[in-house]
Amino acid sequence: MEKLRKTRSRSMQTTSQFGGRLPKQIQRALPIYAVLILLILIISSVGNLKPSTVSHEKRSTQKVLKRSAAAGFPRKIWQTWKVDPLGFAERDLLSARTWTQLNPGHRYEVLTDNNDFYYVETHFGPDGLDRPDIVDMYRSLKVQIIKADLLRYLIMYVEGGVYTDIDVEALKPVDSWIPDRYPVGDVDMVVSVEIDEPEFKDHPILGPKSQSFCQWTFMCKPRLPVMLALVDHILQWLNDVAAKQNVPISEIKLDFDEVISGTGPSAFTEAILKEMGTKTGNPVDWMTFHGMRESKLVGGFLVLTVEAFAAGQGHSDSGNHNARGALVKHHYHASEWPLLHPRFSHPIYGEVEKCNWEPECVRIWDENKAKFDALSPEEKEKQIAVKKALDEHDALHAQMGAQSFDPNALMSAPQKNLNPLPQAVIPQLQPGFYPDGSPVRNLDGSILRNLDGSLPINPNAPPPAQNLEIKDLPASQADSTLPAQPQTQPKPE
């Protein structure tokens, strides 16, 4: 008991001593706590009261940055070209700089002819997606424009971001491409109308390319099914072409329209429309986007108006590059591939594409072609020979710098650089008459005129008639009906 009382006594003394000291310790610490709290308040107040140095424009940009980043669009810009940026020609360098200057928050990468296969093999080989068919096809291809199209689709499937051709200039930042009214999380891909001329959809030449989305610039998230479906379609198409031509993939030959429909805008557009239908559960055709005045979101695909990526074309109501909605400017200086894959060119009337989708011009071209097709083989040969001769006359005319066509100058001029004229068609270098003396006529029956618009000189006519103006000739000799030639004036931007 005594021990218990002593223990309790010591315990009470300890508690009493501790209780006496605790308030004093707290009192001593209070000034320190107060100083710390005051410092915290001062720091937070300074941060809140500090004048803002961020402009409204910058705050808006930061807001858009957060929107696009949260939506899953990789902040990367892709281009493909023959050489790396250190070897760019000045015009390509100027265009490329617009992308980095307007989009400082984006990475920028260029695949070249030297490293493109390594990229494909890395991402689609055994250590990547394990698609040996894609790797083998890319290795075998020799047609550069087909490889360029296929490569952009492979890149965008694997990594996404922005793809743009080397000759495309950025006019506005990428982060302004998606209007604020759209929830960015709902957008998987951003494209723009390129050609919107559905009235020509049944034309034998213009039809397949009369309604298409632009694929020289677009943006998408990685691993979209539409990109892989497009790649698979291209592989099947290439195998079919090789089988039809009975050659290996490395030896296939393609014309302009085959490129457009096989890997170009037509194939790109068809794949997108099909995927839109799959996403929405209803078929989607081109008329959904015909004549658009504002963008549309369909099945995760944001379709911008034609002026966004394809302004200044002179057709499809594309406007000009000064429009508010113009986001890029295509300079076309890298579009030399049609030289290796030519368009259809009529031997007399040339390419219908030169009409630039002008309805009246296309109508005249179609009518002239139909009349030519109705001629006998002999008449066709005559017309082609005359056209060739007149083209050579025109070339000499330009070479000599003459103001008007002069047959005497033609006869005395050096001929070593010109192809010989078809003497069986135009004897004695007099255009417009066959060997029997009959005049060469156009498809509508009118006499084919000289380059300067005058009627050809008939070698059997009386000498005085050679110097008469057309207006002075008798009505029986003056044929005033000119052949209808498709003409179109370039439209200003």
Short mmCIF file of C-alpha atoms in Angstrom, two decimals:
data_model
loop_
_atom_site.label_atom_id
_atom_site.label_comp_id
_atom_site.label_asym_id
_atom_site.label_seq_id
_atom_site.Cartn_x
_atom_site.Cartn_y
_atom_site.Cartn_z
CA MET A 1 0.00 0.00 0.00
CA GLU A 2 2.79 2.33 0.89
CA LYS A 3 4.46 1.62 -2.37
CA LEU A 4 1.19 2.22 -4.23
CA ARG A 5 0.72 5.58 -2.50
CA LYS A 6 4.28 6.62 -3.40
CA THR A 7 3.72 5.60 -7.02
CA ARG A 8 0.48 7.60 -7.25
CA SER A 9 2.19 10.56 -5.60
CA ARG A 10 5.02 10.57 -8.13
CA SER A 11 2.51 10.23 -10.96
CA MET A 12 0.52 13.21 -9.76
CA GLN A 13 3.67 15.26 -9.38
CA THR A 14 4.73 14.40 -12.92
CA THR A 15 1.32 15.29 -14.33
CA SER A 16 1.27 18.49 -12.36
CA GLN A 17 4.72 19.44 -13.57
CA PHE A 18 3.88 18.61 -17.22
CA GLY A 19 0.61 20.46 -17.03
CA GLY A 20 2.39 23.45 -15.68
CA ARG A 21 5.02 23.53 -18.37
CA LEU A 22 2.77 22.89 -21.46
CA PRO A 23 1.05 26.28 -21.60
CA LYS A 24 4.40 28.03 -21.31
CA GLN A 25 5.83 26.02 -24.24
CA ILE A 26 2.88 26.88 -26.40
CA GLN A 27 3.19 30.50 -25.41
CA ARG A 28 6.82 30.53 -26.43
CA ALA A 29 5.97 28.92 -29.83
CA LEU A 30 3.05 31.23 -30.60
CA PRO A 31 5.22 34.05 -32.04
CA ILE A 32 6.91 31.57 -34.37
CA TYR A 33 3.57 30.17 -35.52
CA ALA A 34 2.24 33.68 -36.03
CA VAL A 35 5.24 34.65 -38.15
CA LEU A 36 4.88 31.52 -40.29
CA ILE A 37 1.16 32.12 -40.81
CA LEU A 38 1.83 35.75 -41.68
CA LEU A 39 4.48 34.76 -44.24
CA ILE A 40 2.09 32.31 -45.85
CA LEU A 41 -0.61 34.95 -46.08
CA ILE A 42 1.83 37.49 -47.55
CA ILE A 43 3.09 35.04 -50.19
CA SER A 44 -0.40 34.01 -51.24
CA SER A 45 -1.56 37.63 -51.30
CA VAL A 46 1.38 38.70 -53.46
CA GLY A 47 0.57 35.93 -55.92
CA ASN A 48 -3.05 37.02 -56.10
CA LEU A 49 -2.32 40.73 -56.22
CA LYS A 50 0.49 40.51 -58.79
CA PRO A 51 -0.50 42.38 -61.97
CA SER A 52 -1.32 39.97 -64.83
CA THR A 53 1.18 40.02 -67.66
CA VAL A 54 -0.72 37.50 -69.75
CA SER A 55 -2.70 39.06 -72.55
CA HIS A 56 -6.26 38.07 -73.37
CA GLU A 57 -5.04 36.46 -76.57
CA LYS A 58 -2.51 34.33 -74.70
CA ARG A 59 -5.09 33.26 -72.12
CA SER A 60 -7.41 32.25 -74.95
CA THR A 61 -4.61 30.29 -76.59
CA GLN A 62 -3.82 28.52 -73.31
CA LYS A 63 -7.47 27.61 -72.98
CA VAL A 64 -7.50 26.08 -76.46
CA LEU A 65 -4.23 24.26 -75.72
CA LYS A 66 -5.87 22.57 -72.74
CA ARG A 67 -8.92 21.68 -74.87
CA SER A 68 -6.97 19.98 -77.63
CA ALA A 69 -4.51 18.28 -75.29
CA ALA A 70 -7.33 16.87 -73.19
CA ALA A 71 -9.06 15.63 -76.32
CA GLY A 72 -6.21 13.30 -77.20
CA PHE A 73 -4.84 14.96 -80.35
CA PRO A 74 -1.06 14.45 -80.27
CA ARG A 75 0.74 17.76 -80.43
CA LYS A 76 2.86 16.78 -83.38
CA ILE A 77 3.15 17.96 -86.99
CA TRP A 78 4.29 15.52 -89.66
CA GLN A 79 5.68 16.08 -93.14
CA THR A 80 7.34 13.75 -95.64
CA TRP A 81 9.84 14.80 -98.28
CA LYS A 82 12.87 13.75 -100.29
CA VAL A 83 15.36 15.29 -97.86
CA ASP A 84 15.47 16.37 -94.23
CA PRO A 85 14.82 20.01 -93.18
CA LEU A 86 18.53 20.88 -93.32
CA GLY A 87 18.41 20.21 -97.04
CA PHE A 88 15.12 21.98 -97.80
CA ALA A 89 14.96 24.36 -100.73
CA GLU A 90 14.17 27.92 -99.67
CA ARG A 91 10.52 27.75 -100.72
CA ASP A 92 10.01 24.53 -98.72
CA LEU A 93 11.83 25.98 -95.74
CA LEU A 94 9.63 29.07 -95.75
CA SER A 95 6.47 26.95 -95.74
CA ALA A 96 7.80 24.63 -93.03
CA ARG A 97 8.67 27.54 -90.74
CA THR A 98 5.06 28.70 -90.68
CA TRP A 99 4.10 25.46 -88.94
CA THR A 100 6.71 25.75 -86.21
CA GLN A 101 6.21 29.49 -85.74
CA LEU A 102 2.43 29.29 -85.39
CA ASN A 103 2.53 26.11 -83.31
CA PRO A 104 5.41 26.44 -80.82
CA GLY A 105 3.83 23.84 -78.54
CA HIS A 106 3.93 21.14 -81.21
CA ARG A 107 6.73 18.77 -82.10
CA TYR A 108 7.75 18.80 -85.76
CA GLU A 109 9.11 15.80 -87.65
CA VAL A 110 9.93 15.03 -91.28
CA LEU A 111 10.32 11.54 -92.72
CA THR A 112 12.54 11.36 -95.80
CA ASP A 113 13.33 8.98 -98.63
CA ASN A 114 16.25 7.79 -96.52
CA ASN A 115 14.44 6.90 -93.30
CA ASP A 116 10.84 6.19 -94.32
CA PHE A 117 11.27 2.42 -94.66
CA TYR A 118 12.98 2.21 -91.28
CA TYR A 119 9.94 3.94 -89.76
CA VAL A 120 7.52 1.53 -91.47
CA GLU A 121 9.58 -1.52 -90.49
CA THR A 122 9.85 -0.34 -86.88
CA HIS A 123 6.13 0.24 -86.39
CA PHE A 124 4.68 -2.50 -88.59
CA GLY A 125 7.39 -5.15 -88.32
CA PRO A 126 7.66 -8.01 -85.76
CA ASP A 127 8.48 -5.61 -82.92
CA GLY A 128 5.58 -3.32 -83.80
CA LEU A 129 2.10 -4.16 -85.07
CA ASP A 130 3.44 -7.24 -86.85
CA ARG A 131 1.99 -6.53 -90.29
CA PRO A 132 4.48 -8.11 -92.71
CA ASP A 133 2.10 -7.49 -95.61
CA ILE A 134 2.40 -3.73 -95.07
CA VAL A 135 6.18 -3.88 -94.72
CA ASP A 136 6.58 -6.03 -97.84
CA MET A 137 4.26 -3.82 -99.88
CA TYR A 138 6.08 -0.64 -98.89
CA ARG A 139 9.44 -2.24 -99.64
CA SER A 140 8.27 -3.35 -103.11
CA LEU A 141 6.62 -0.11 -104.21
CA LYS A 142 8.53 2.04 -106.70
CA VAL A 143 5.78 4.54 -107.55
CA GLN A 144 6.73 7.51 -105.36
CA ILE A 145 3.32 9.19 -105.22
CA ILE A 146 1.72 5.94 -104.04
CA LYS A 147 4.39 5.55 -101.35
CA ALA A 148 3.85 9.16 -100.26
CA ASP A 149 0.09 8.63 -99.88
CA LEU A 150 0.50 5.31 -98.10
CA LEU A 151 3.17 6.66 -95.74
CA ARG A 152 1.00 9.52 -94.48
CA TYR A 153 -1.80 7.09 -93.65
CA LEU A 154 0.60 4.75 -91.82
CA ILE A 155 2.04 7.62 -89.77
CA MET A 156 -1.34 8.96 -88.82
CA TYR A 157 -2.62 5.53 -87.83
CA VAL A 158 0.35 4.87 -85.55
CA GLU A 159 0.88 8.32 -84.03
CA GLY A 160 -1.81 10.75 -85.14
CA GLY A 161 -1.38 14.52 -84.98
CA VAL A 162 -1.29 16.79 -88.02
CA TYR A 163 -0.13 15.72 -91.46
CA THR A 164 0.59 18.38 -94.09
CA ASP A 165 2.33 18.35 -97.48
CA ILE A 166 5.68 20.05 -97.87
CA ASP A 167 4.22 22.81 -100.06
CA VAL A 168 1.45 23.81 -97.64
CA GLU A 169 1.76 27.02 -95.61
CA ALA A 170 0.09 27.40 -92.22
CA LEU A 171 -2.08 30.52 -91.92
CA LYS A 172 -3.51 29.95 -88.43
CA PRO A 173 -2.50 27.84 -85.41
CA VAL A 174 -3.60 24.22 -85.33
CA ASP A 175 -5.37 24.85 -82.02
CA SER A 176 -7.85 27.12 -83.81
CA TRP A 177 -9.00 24.40 -86.19
CA ILE A 178 -11.78 23.10 -83.94
CA PRO A 179 -14.53 25.70 -83.33
CA ASP A 180 -15.46 26.28 -79.68
CA ARG A 181 -19.01 25.05 -80.24
CA TYR A 182 -17.80 21.44 -80.58
CA PRO A 183 -16.82 19.34 -77.55
CA VAL A 184 -13.25 18.51 -78.49
CA GLY A 185 -13.53 15.09 -76.92
CA ASP A 186 -16.16 14.24 -79.54
CA VAL A 187 -13.79 14.96 -82.45
CA ASP A 188 -11.55 12.14 -83.71
CA MET A 189 -10.49 13.58 -87.05
CA VAL A 190 -10.48 17.00 -88.77
CA VAL A 191 -10.72 17.25 -92.56
CA SER A 192 -11.76 19.88 -95.10
CA VAL A 193 -13.69 19.77 -98.35
CA GLU A 194 -11.42 20.00 -101.42
CA ILE A 195 -13.63 19.52 -104.50
CA ASP A 196 -17.37 20.09 -104.27
CA GLU A 197 -18.69 19.71 -107.83
CA PRO A 198 -21.31 16.93 -107.61
CA GLU A 199 -22.97 17.98 -110.87
CA PHE A 200 -20.08 16.23 -112.62
CA LYS A 201 -20.38 12.98 -110.62
CA ASP A 202 -21.45 11.02 -113.72
CA HIS A 203 -18.80 12.50 -116.03
CA PRO A 204 -16.54 9.70 -117.36
CA ILE A 205 -13.35 11.60 -116.50
CA LEU A 206 -14.28 14.18 -113.86
CA GLY A 207 -16.82 12.08 -111.99
CA PRO A 208 -14.58 10.06 -109.63
CA LYS A 209 -12.78 13.21 -108.44
CA SER A 210 -15.73 15.62 -108.37
CA GLN A 211 -16.46 15.35 -104.65
CA SER A 212 -13.63 14.81 -102.21
CA PHE A 213 -12.01 15.74 -98.93
CA CYS A 214 -8.54 17.25 -98.88
CA GLN A 215 -5.70 14.91 -97.87
CA TRP A 216 -2.76 17.29 -98.28
CA THR A 217 -3.60 18.47 -94.74
CA PHE A 218 -5.62 16.76 -92.01
CA MET A 219 -5.54 15.97 -88.28
CA CYS A 220 -6.52 12.85 -86.38
CA LYS A 221 -6.04 10.84 -83.21
CA PRO A 222 -3.89 7.70 -83.32
CA ARG A 223 -5.22 4.21 -84.03
CA LEU A 224 -8.39 5.30 -85.79
CA PRO A 225 -10.09 2.37 -87.58
CA VAL A 226 -10.63 4.50 -90.68
CA MET A 227 -6.88 4.86 -91.23
CA LEU A 228 -6.20 1.14 -91.00
CA ALA A 229 -9.20 0.35 -93.20
CA LEU A 230 -7.83 2.77 -95.80
CA VAL A 231 -4.39 1.12 -95.66
CA ASP A 232 -5.92 -2.34 -96.09
CA HIS A 233 -7.97 -1.10 -99.05
CA ILE A 234 -4.83 0.28 -100.70
CA LEU A 235 -2.96 -2.99 -100.26
CA GLN A 236 -5.79 -4.95 -101.87
CA TRP A 237 -6.06 -2.44 -104.71
CA LEU A 238 -2.32 -2.59 -105.44
CA ASN A 239 -2.39 -6.38 -105.52
CA ASP A 240 -5.35 -6.26 -107.92
CA VAL A 241 -3.53 -3.80 -110.20
CA ALA A 242 -0.41 -5.97 -110.28
CA ALA A 243 -2.47 -9.05 -111.09
CA LYS A 244 -4.36 -7.23 -113.85
CA GLN A 245 -1.13 -5.95 -115.41
CA ASN A 246 0.54 -9.32 -114.81
CA VAL A 247 3.60 -7.67 -113.26
CA PRO A 248 5.12 -7.54 -109.77
CA ILE A 249 4.22 -4.62 -107.49
CA SER A 250 7.52 -2.95 -108.34
CA GLU A 251 6.58 -2.69 -112.03
CA ILE A 252 3.00 -1.44 -111.98
CA LYS A 253 2.13 1.57 -114.17
CA LEU A 254 -0.55 4.07 -113.15
CA ASP A 255 -2.15 7.07 -114.79
CA PHE A 256 -3.41 10.18 -113.02
CA ASP A 257 -6.95 8.97 -112.38
CA GLU A 258 -5.73 5.62 -111.05
CA VAL A 259 -3.56 7.40 -108.49
CA ILE A 260 -6.43 9.66 -107.40
CA SER A 261 -8.88 6.79 -107.01
CA GLY A 262 -6.41 4.26 -105.61
CA THR A 263 -4.58 6.17 -102.85
CA GLY A 264 -5.41 9.86 -103.32
CA PRO A 265 -8.35 12.06 -102.32
CA SER A 266 -11.01 9.77 -103.82
CA ALA A 267 -9.84 6.75 -101.81
CA PHE A 268 -9.41 8.93 -98.71
CA THR A 269 -12.93 10.33 -99.06
CA GLU A 270 -14.55 6.96 -99.70
CA ALA A 271 -12.99 5.51 -96.55
CA ILE A 272 -14.19 8.45 -94.42
CA LEU A 273 -17.75 8.38 -95.74
CA LYS A 274 -17.94 4.64 -95.11
CA GLU A 275 -16.68 5.03 -91.53
CA MET A 276 -19.14 7.87 -90.94
CA GLY A 277 -21.93 5.52 -91.92
CA THR A 278 -20.63 2.85 -89.57
CA LYS A 279 -20.42 5.32 -86.68
CA THR A 280 -23.86 6.88 -87.23
CA GLY A 281 -25.69 3.73 -88.27
CA ASN A 282 -26.92 5.40 -91.47
CA PRO A 283 -25.37 5.75 -94.93
CA VAL A 284 -23.60 9.08 -95.43
CA ASP A 285 -23.10 10.45 -98.94
CA TRP A 286 -21.47 13.56 -100.35
CA MET A 287 -24.64 15.65 -100.42
CA THR A 288 -24.34 15.92 -96.63
CA PHE A 289 -21.42 18.28 -97.25
CA HIS A 290 -22.36 19.91 -100.56
CA GLY A 291 -22.38 23.70 -100.41
CA MET A 292 -21.51 23.82 -96.69
CA ARG A 293 -21.37 27.30 -95.17
CA GLU A 294 -20.16 26.08 -91.78
CA SER A 295 -18.42 23.00 -90.44
CA LYS A 296 -20.22 19.76 -89.57
CA LEU A 297 -19.45 17.01 -87.06
CA VAL A 298 -20.53 13.56 -88.26
CA GLY A 299 -19.61 10.39 -86.40
CA GLY A 300 -16.51 11.93 -84.84
CA PHE A 301 -15.33 13.46 -88.13
CA LEU A 302 -15.22 17.26 -88.12
CA VAL A 303 -15.60 18.42 -91.73
CA LEU A 304 -14.51 22.02 -92.31
CA THR A 305 -15.63 24.15 -95.25
CA VAL A 306 -13.66 24.17 -98.49
CA GLU A 307 -11.92 27.45 -97.68
CA ALA A 308 -10.28 25.93 -94.58
CA PHE A 309 -7.67 23.80 -96.34
CA ALA A 310 -8.44 24.37 -100.04
CA ALA A 311 -9.12 28.08 -100.58
CA GLY A 312 -8.22 29.84 -103.82
CA GLN A 313 -8.83 26.98 -106.25
CA GLY A 314 -11.17 28.89 -108.54
CA HIS A 315 -13.89 26.27 -108.19
CA SER A 316 -16.13 24.69 -105.54
CA ASP A 317 -16.89 28.17 -104.17
CA SER A 318 -13.53 27.96 -102.40
CA GLY A 319 -13.10 31.69 -101.79
CA ASN A 320 -9.60 33.01 -101.18
CA HIS A 321 -6.85 32.84 -98.58
CA ASN A 322 -7.85 36.14 -96.97
CA ALA A 323 -11.11 34.64 -95.72
CA ARG A 324 -11.60 34.19 -91.97
CA GLY A 325 -12.00 30.46 -92.40
CA ALA A 326 -8.79 29.92 -94.40
CA LEU A 327 -6.38 27.90 -92.26
CA VAL A 328 -3.69 26.82 -94.74
CA LYS A 329 -2.46 27.74 -98.21
CA HIS A 330 -1.44 25.08 -100.72
CA HIS A 331 1.26 26.32 -103.10
CA TYR A 332 1.29 23.19 -105.34
CA HIS A 333 5.00 23.51 -106.14
CA ALA A 334 5.62 19.94 -104.99
CA SER A 335 2.78 18.56 -107.13
CA GLU A 336 4.93 17.40 -110.03
CA TRP A 337 3.85 13.76 -109.95
CA PRO A 338 1.25 14.20 -112.77
CA LEU A 339 4.22 14.50 -115.14
CA LEU A 340 4.92 10.83 -114.46
CA HIS A 341 1.25 9.86 -114.29
CA PRO A 342 -0.47 11.99 -116.95
CA ARG A 343 -4.12 12.84 -117.16
CA PHE A 344 -6.19 11.83 -120.17
CA SER A 345 -5.39 14.32 -122.92
CA HIS A 346 -7.41 14.36 -126.12
CA PRO A 347 -5.15 14.58 -129.21
CA ILE A 348 -7.09 17.62 -130.45
CA TYR A 349 -8.77 19.20 -127.41
CA GLY A 350 -6.33 18.42 -124.60
CA GLU A 351 -7.28 17.88 -120.94
CA VAL A 352 -10.81 18.52 -119.75
CA GLU A 353 -9.34 19.40 -116.31
CA LYS A 354 -8.07 22.63 -117.83
CA CYS A 355 -11.68 23.79 -117.78
CA ASN A 356 -11.27 23.96 -113.98
CA TRP A 357 -14.81 22.69 -113.44
CA GLU A 358 -16.41 25.43 -115.56
CA PRO A 359 -19.68 23.83 -116.79
CA GLU A 360 -19.82 25.53 -120.20
CA CYS A 361 -16.20 24.73 -120.94
CA VAL A 362 -16.72 21.08 -119.99
CA ARG A 363 -19.86 20.91 -122.16
CA ILE A 364 -17.98 22.19 -125.22
CA TRP A 365 -15.10 19.80 -124.60
CA ASP A 366 -17.54 16.89 -124.34
CA GLU A 367 -19.33 17.88 -127.56
CA ASN A 368 -16.10 18.24 -129.51
CA LYS A 369 -14.85 14.89 -128.25
CA ALA A 370 -18.13 13.22 -129.21
CA LYS A 371 -17.90 14.64 -132.75
CA PHE A 372 -14.31 13.51 -133.04
CA ASP A 373 -15.21 10.02 -131.85
CA ALA A 374 -17.83 9.82 -134.63
CA LEU A 375 -15.25 10.42 -137.39
CA SER A 376 -13.78 7.62 -139.46
CA PRO A 377 -10.26 6.46 -138.55
CA GLU A 378 -8.92 8.22 -141.65
CA GLU A 379 -10.54 11.53 -140.74
CA LYS A 380 -9.24 11.23 -137.17
CA GLU A 381 -5.71 10.74 -138.46
CA LYS A 382 -6.04 13.81 -140.69
CA GLN A 383 -7.32 15.96 -137.83
CA ILE A 384 -4.52 14.80 -135.54
CA ALA A 385 -1.88 15.41 -138.22
CA VAL A 386 -3.15 18.93 -138.85
CA LYS A 387 -3.22 19.67 -135.11
CA LYS A 388 0.34 18.43 -134.78
CA ALA A 389 1.48 20.57 -137.71
CA LEU A 390 -0.20 23.66 -136.33
CA ASP A 391 1.35 23.04 -132.92
CA GLU A 392 4.77 22.89 -134.56
CA HIS A 393 4.01 26.08 -136.47
CA ASP A 394 3.02 27.68 -133.18
CA ALA A 395 6.26 26.54 -131.55
CA LEU A 396 8.30 28.03 -134.38
CA HIS A 397 6.21 31.19 -134.23
CA ALA A 398 7.06 31.60 -130.54
CA GLN A 399 10.70 30.73 -131.15
CA MET A 400 11.10 33.38 -133.82
CA GLY A 401 9.33 36.01 -131.74
CA ALA A 402 7.19 37.01 -134.71
CA GLN A 403 4.05 39.08 -134.20
CA SER A 404 2.02 37.04 -136.69
CA PHE A 405 2.39 33.80 -138.56
CA ASP A 406 4.38 34.20 -141.81
CA PRO A 407 4.60 31.15 -144.14
CA ASN A 408 7.58 32.71 -145.98
CA ALA A 409 9.47 33.07 -142.69
CA LEU A 410 8.61 29.48 -141.87
CA MET A 411 10.07 28.28 -145.19
CA SER A 412 13.31 30.23 -144.72
CA ALA A 413 13.79 29.52 -141.01
CA PRO A 414 16.24 26.82 -139.82
CA GLN A 415 14.40 23.52 -139.43
CA LYS A 416 16.98 21.43 -137.59
CA ASN A 417 15.28 21.71 -134.19
CA LEU A 418 11.77 21.02 -135.45
CA ASN A 419 10.08 17.81 -136.42
CA PRO A 420 9.39 17.57 -140.17
CA LEU A 421 5.90 18.70 -141.14
CA PRO A 422 3.53 16.05 -142.50
CA GLN A 423 3.86 16.88 -146.21
CA ALA A 424 1.14 14.42 -147.13
CA VAL A 425 -1.33 16.53 -145.19
CA ILE A 426 -0.10 20.07 -145.76
CA PRO A 427 1.74 20.39 -149.09
CA GLN A 428 4.13 23.31 -149.61
CA LEU A 429 3.75 24.33 -145.93
CA GLN A 430 0.28 25.75 -146.52
CA PRO A 431 -1.95 24.77 -143.58
CA GLY A 432 -5.58 24.00 -144.20
CA PHE A 433 -5.57 21.94 -147.44
CA TYR A 434 -5.23 18.27 -148.22
CA PRO A 435 -3.22 17.03 -151.24
CA ASP A 436 -6.35 17.10 -153.39
CA GLY A 437 -6.76 20.82 -152.65
CA SER A 438 -9.82 20.43 -150.42
CA PRO A 439 -9.81 22.54 -147.23
CA VAL A 440 -9.34 20.95 -143.84
CA ARG A 441 -12.51 21.40 -141.85
CA ASN A 442 -13.38 21.34 -138.16
CA LEU A 443 -15.80 18.86 -136.71
CA ASP A 444 -18.66 21.31 -137.19
CA GLY A 445 -17.87 21.67 -140.89
CA SER A 446 -16.16 25.05 -140.73
CA ILE A 447 -12.78 25.59 -142.37
CA LEU A 448 -9.82 25.23 -140.04
CA ARG A 449 -8.23 28.67 -139.81
CA ASN A 450 -4.61 29.77 -139.58
CA LEU A 451 -3.05 30.59 -136.23
CA ASP A 452 -3.71 34.30 -136.70
CA GLY A 453 -7.40 33.66 -137.33
CA SER A 454 -7.28 34.13 -141.10
CA LEU A 455 -8.56 31.61 -143.59
CA PRO A 456 -5.93 29.40 -145.23
CA ILE A 457 -4.72 30.35 -148.69
CA ASN A 458 -6.08 28.07 -151.40
CA PRO A 459 -3.27 27.32 -153.88
CA ASN A 460 -5.86 26.99 -156.67
CA ALA A 461 -7.51 30.34 -155.97
CA PRO A 462 -6.85 33.39 -158.20
CA PRO A 463 -3.83 35.42 -156.99
CA PRO A 464 -5.84 38.54 -156.00
CA ALA A 465 -7.91 36.56 -153.52
CA GLN A 466 -4.82 35.84 -151.47
CA ASN A 467 -4.68 39.43 -150.21
CA LEU A 468 -8.37 39.89 -149.40
CA GLU A 469 -9.44 40.33 -145.81
CA ILE A 470 -12.04 37.90 -144.52
CA LYS A 471 -14.66 40.62 -144.44
CA ASP A 472 -14.06 41.34 -148.15
CA LEU A 473 -14.55 37.77 -149.34
CA PRO A 474 -17.87 36.73 -150.88
CA ALA A 475 -20.21 35.00 -148.51
CA SER A 476 -19.67 31.73 -150.37
CA GLN A 477 -15.94 31.83 -149.57
CA ALA A 478 -15.93 33.40 -146.10
CA ASP A 479 -16.76 30.75 -143.51
CA SER A 480 -17.17 32.66 -140.27
CA THR A 481 -17.99 29.69 -138.08
CA LEU A 482 -15.07 29.04 -135.75
CA PRO A 483 -14.64 25.71 -133.97
CA ALA A 484 -15.97 25.79 -130.47
CA GLN A 485 -12.93 25.60 -128.24
CA PRO A 486 -13.21 25.30 -124.48
CA GLN A 487 -11.94 28.50 -122.93
CA THR A 488 -11.91 29.49 -119.32
CA GLN A 489 -10.44 32.50 -117.63
CA PRO A 490 -8.60 31.97 -114.34
CA LYS A 491 -10.61 33.29 -111.45
CA PRO A 492 -8.92 35.71 -109.10
CA GLU A 493 -8.58 34.68 -105.48
#
